Amino acid sequence: MKALAEVFPPIFNQLCRWHIQQNILKHCCRNFNSMPQFENFMAAVKKLAISDTEKDTQKTLQQIEIDFPSQAVDYFKTQWWYGRERWVELHV
């Protein structure tokens, strides 16, 4: 992706939400006690992706930080949240 930005500086590179979800599954599933808990986490991530307002986005993120294992939340925030302008509808 870095090469894309260097070769085509003005291009916007949107990330695929399906691939993001697959990476979250790969790296976070083991941090959950049950599959339903993991599915709830993924539903919350999907809710973030389609948030209409920054207020809704922040509210959902705060709930994720409260409800789910810190290892999964840390991975999500480090790998995906800080680049959200490339996959969250509010920013795309």
PDB file of C-alpha atoms in Angstrom:
ATOM      1  CA  MET A   1       0.000   0.000   0.000  1.00  0.00           C
ATOM      2  CA  LYS A   2       2.917   2.289   0.613  1.00  0.00           C
ATOM      3  CA  ALA A   3       4.064   1.744  -2.977  1.00  0.00           C
ATOM      4  CA  LEU A   4       0.606   2.672  -4.237  1.00  0.00           C
ATOM      5  CA  ALA A   5       0.771   5.988  -2.373  1.00  0.00           C
ATOM      6  CA  GLU A   6       4.247   6.682  -3.736  1.00  0.00           C
ATOM      7  CA  VAL A   7       3.388   5.874  -7.358  1.00  0.00           C
ATOM      8  CA  PHE A   8      -0.111   7.403  -7.327  1.00  0.00           C
ATOM      9  CA  PRO A   9      -0.046  10.069  -4.575  1.00  0.00           C
ATOM     10  CA  PRO A  10      -3.519  11.532  -5.181  1.00  0.00           C
ATOM     11  CA  ILE A  11      -5.311   8.162  -5.241  1.00  0.00           C
ATOM     12  CA  PHE A  12      -7.612   7.174  -2.364  1.00  0.00           C
ATOM     13  CA  ASN A  13      -7.066   3.578  -1.270  1.00  0.00           C
ATOM     14  CA  GLN A  14     -10.173   2.242   0.476  1.00  0.00           C
ATOM     15  CA  LEU A  15      -9.771  -0.939   2.522  1.00  0.00           C
ATOM     16  CA  CYS A  16     -12.015  -3.967   2.112  1.00  0.00           C
ATOM     17  CA  ARG A  17     -14.148  -4.546   5.198  1.00  0.00           C
ATOM     18  CA  TRP A  18     -14.370  -8.271   4.508  1.00  0.00           C
ATOM     19  CA  HIS A  19     -10.570  -8.579   4.632  1.00  0.00           C
ATOM     20  CA  ILE A  20     -10.460  -6.498   7.809  1.00  0.00           C
ATOM     21  CA  GLN A  21     -12.977  -8.873   9.388  1.00  0.00           C
ATOM     22  CA  GLN A  22     -10.925 -11.882   8.297  1.00  0.00           C
ATOM     23  CA  ASN A  23      -7.824 -10.402   9.920  1.00  0.00           C
ATOM     24  CA  ILE A  24      -9.713  -9.679  13.121  1.00  0.00           C
ATOM     25  CA  LEU A  25     -10.974 -13.273  13.128  1.00  0.00           C
ATOM     26  CA  LYS A  26      -7.449 -14.605  12.633  1.00  0.00           C
ATOM     27  CA  HIS A  27      -5.874 -12.490  15.371  1.00  0.00           C
ATOM     28  CA  CYS A  28      -8.639 -12.043  17.942  1.00  0.00           C
ATOM     29  CA  CYS A  29     -10.888 -15.095  18.054  1.00  0.00           C
ATOM     30  CA  ARG A  30      -8.691 -16.835  20.629  1.00  0.00           C
ATOM     31  CA  ASN A  31      -9.158 -13.918  23.053  1.00  0.00           C
ATOM     32  CA  PHE A  32     -12.843 -14.686  23.544  1.00  0.00           C
ATOM     33  CA  ASN A  33     -14.433 -17.204  25.903  1.00  0.00           C
ATOM     34  CA  SER A  34     -17.163 -18.146  23.453  1.00  0.00           C
ATOM     35  CA  MET A  35     -18.087 -17.816  19.809  1.00  0.00           C
ATOM     36  CA  PRO A  36     -21.224 -15.760  20.647  1.00  0.00           C
ATOM     37  CA  GLN A  37     -19.026 -13.241  22.478  1.00  0.00           C
ATOM     38  CA  PHE A  38     -16.732 -13.012  19.450  1.00  0.00           C
ATOM     39  CA  GLU A  39     -19.738 -12.635  17.144  1.00  0.00           C
ATOM     40  CA  ASN A  40     -20.975  -9.753  19.319  1.00  0.00           C
ATOM     41  CA  PHE A  41     -17.554  -8.136  18.986  1.00  0.00           C
ATOM     42  CA  MET A  42     -17.692  -8.465  15.208  1.00  0.00           C
ATOM     43  CA  ALA A  43     -21.225  -7.036  15.159  1.00  0.00           C
ATOM     44  CA  ALA A  44     -19.947  -4.023  17.089  1.00  0.00           C
ATOM     45  CA  VAL A  45     -17.072  -3.571  14.616  1.00  0.00           C
ATOM     46  CA  LYS A  46     -19.567  -3.726  11.737  1.00  0.00           C
ATOM     47  CA  LYS A  47     -21.706  -1.137  13.538  1.00  0.00           C
ATOM     48  CA  LEU A  48     -18.656   1.136  13.660  1.00  0.00           C
ATOM     49  CA  ALA A  49     -18.167   0.709   9.939  1.00  0.00           C
ATOM     50  CA  ILE A  50     -21.640   2.014   9.132  1.00  0.00           C
ATOM     51  CA  SER A  51     -21.932   4.740  11.772  1.00  0.00           C
ATOM     52  CA  ASP A  52     -23.577   7.915  10.515  1.00  0.00           C
ATOM     53  CA  THR A  53     -22.050  10.358  12.976  1.00  0.00           C
ATOM     54  CA  GLU A  54     -18.830  10.763  14.906  1.00  0.00           C
ATOM     55  CA  LYS A  55     -20.880  10.719  18.119  1.00  0.00           C
ATOM     56  CA  ASP A  56     -22.314   7.275  17.257  1.00  0.00           C
ATOM     57  CA  THR A  57     -18.862   6.061  16.306  1.00  0.00           C
ATOM     58  CA  GLN A  58     -17.319   7.167  19.601  1.00  0.00           C
ATOM     59  CA  LYS A  59     -20.207   5.719  21.617  1.00  0.00           C
ATOM     60  CA  THR A  60     -19.830   2.329  19.917  1.00  0.00           C
ATOM     61  CA  LEU A  61     -16.052   2.349  20.379  1.00  0.00           C
ATOM     62  CA  GLN A  62     -16.442   3.118  24.089  1.00  0.00           C
ATOM     63  CA  GLN A  63     -18.874   0.216  24.426  1.00  0.00           C
ATOM     64  CA  ILE A  64     -16.411  -2.089  22.660  1.00  0.00           C
ATOM     65  CA  GLU A  65     -13.690  -1.041  25.108  1.00  0.00           C
ATOM     66  CA  ILE A  66     -15.974  -1.892  28.046  1.00  0.00           C
ATOM     67  CA  ASP A  67     -17.556  -5.118  26.789  1.00  0.00           C
ATOM     68  CA  PHE A  68     -14.739  -7.068  25.179  1.00  0.00           C
ATOM     69  CA  PRO A  69     -11.305  -8.509  26.071  1.00  0.00           C
ATOM     70  CA  SER A  70      -8.548  -5.900  26.143  1.00  0.00           C
ATOM     71  CA  GLN A  71      -6.265  -7.979  23.885  1.00  0.00           C
ATOM     72  CA  ALA A  72      -8.866  -7.978  21.110  1.00  0.00           C
ATOM     73  CA  VAL A  73      -9.654  -4.290  21.601  1.00  0.00           C
ATOM     74  CA  ASP A  74      -5.946  -3.388  21.555  1.00  0.00           C
ATOM     75  CA  TYR A  75      -5.396  -5.337  18.328  1.00  0.00           C
ATOM     76  CA  PHE A  76      -8.423  -3.735  16.695  1.00  0.00           C
ATOM     77  CA  LYS A  77      -7.445  -0.215  17.701  1.00  0.00           C
ATOM     78  CA  THR A  78      -3.780  -0.602  16.802  1.00  0.00           C
ATOM     79  CA  GLN A  79      -4.272  -2.330  13.464  1.00  0.00           C
ATOM     80  CA  TRP A  80      -7.571  -0.945  12.195  1.00  0.00           C
ATOM     81  CA  TRP A  81      -9.096   1.870  14.211  1.00  0.00           C
ATOM     82  CA  TYR A  82      -6.338   4.416  13.663  1.00  0.00           C
ATOM     83  CA  GLY A  83      -6.737   3.948   9.898  1.00  0.00           C
ATOM     84  CA  ARG A  84     -10.524   4.130   9.986  1.00  0.00           C
ATOM     85  CA  GLU A  85     -10.724   6.903   7.402  1.00  0.00           C
ATOM     86  CA  ARG A  86     -10.027   4.159   4.843  1.00  0.00           C
ATOM     87  CA  TRP A  87     -12.914   1.848   5.790  1.00  0.00           C
ATOM     88  CA  VAL A  88     -15.502   3.557   8.047  1.00  0.00           C
ATOM     89  CA  GLU A  89     -18.413   4.920   5.994  1.00  0.00           C
ATOM     90  CA  LEU A  90     -18.473   8.203   7.887  1.00  0.00           C
ATOM     91  CA  HIS A  91     -14.977   8.941   6.567  1.00  0.00           C
ATOM     92  CA  VAL A  92     -15.087   7.266   3.143  1.00  0.00           C
TER      93      VAL A  92
END
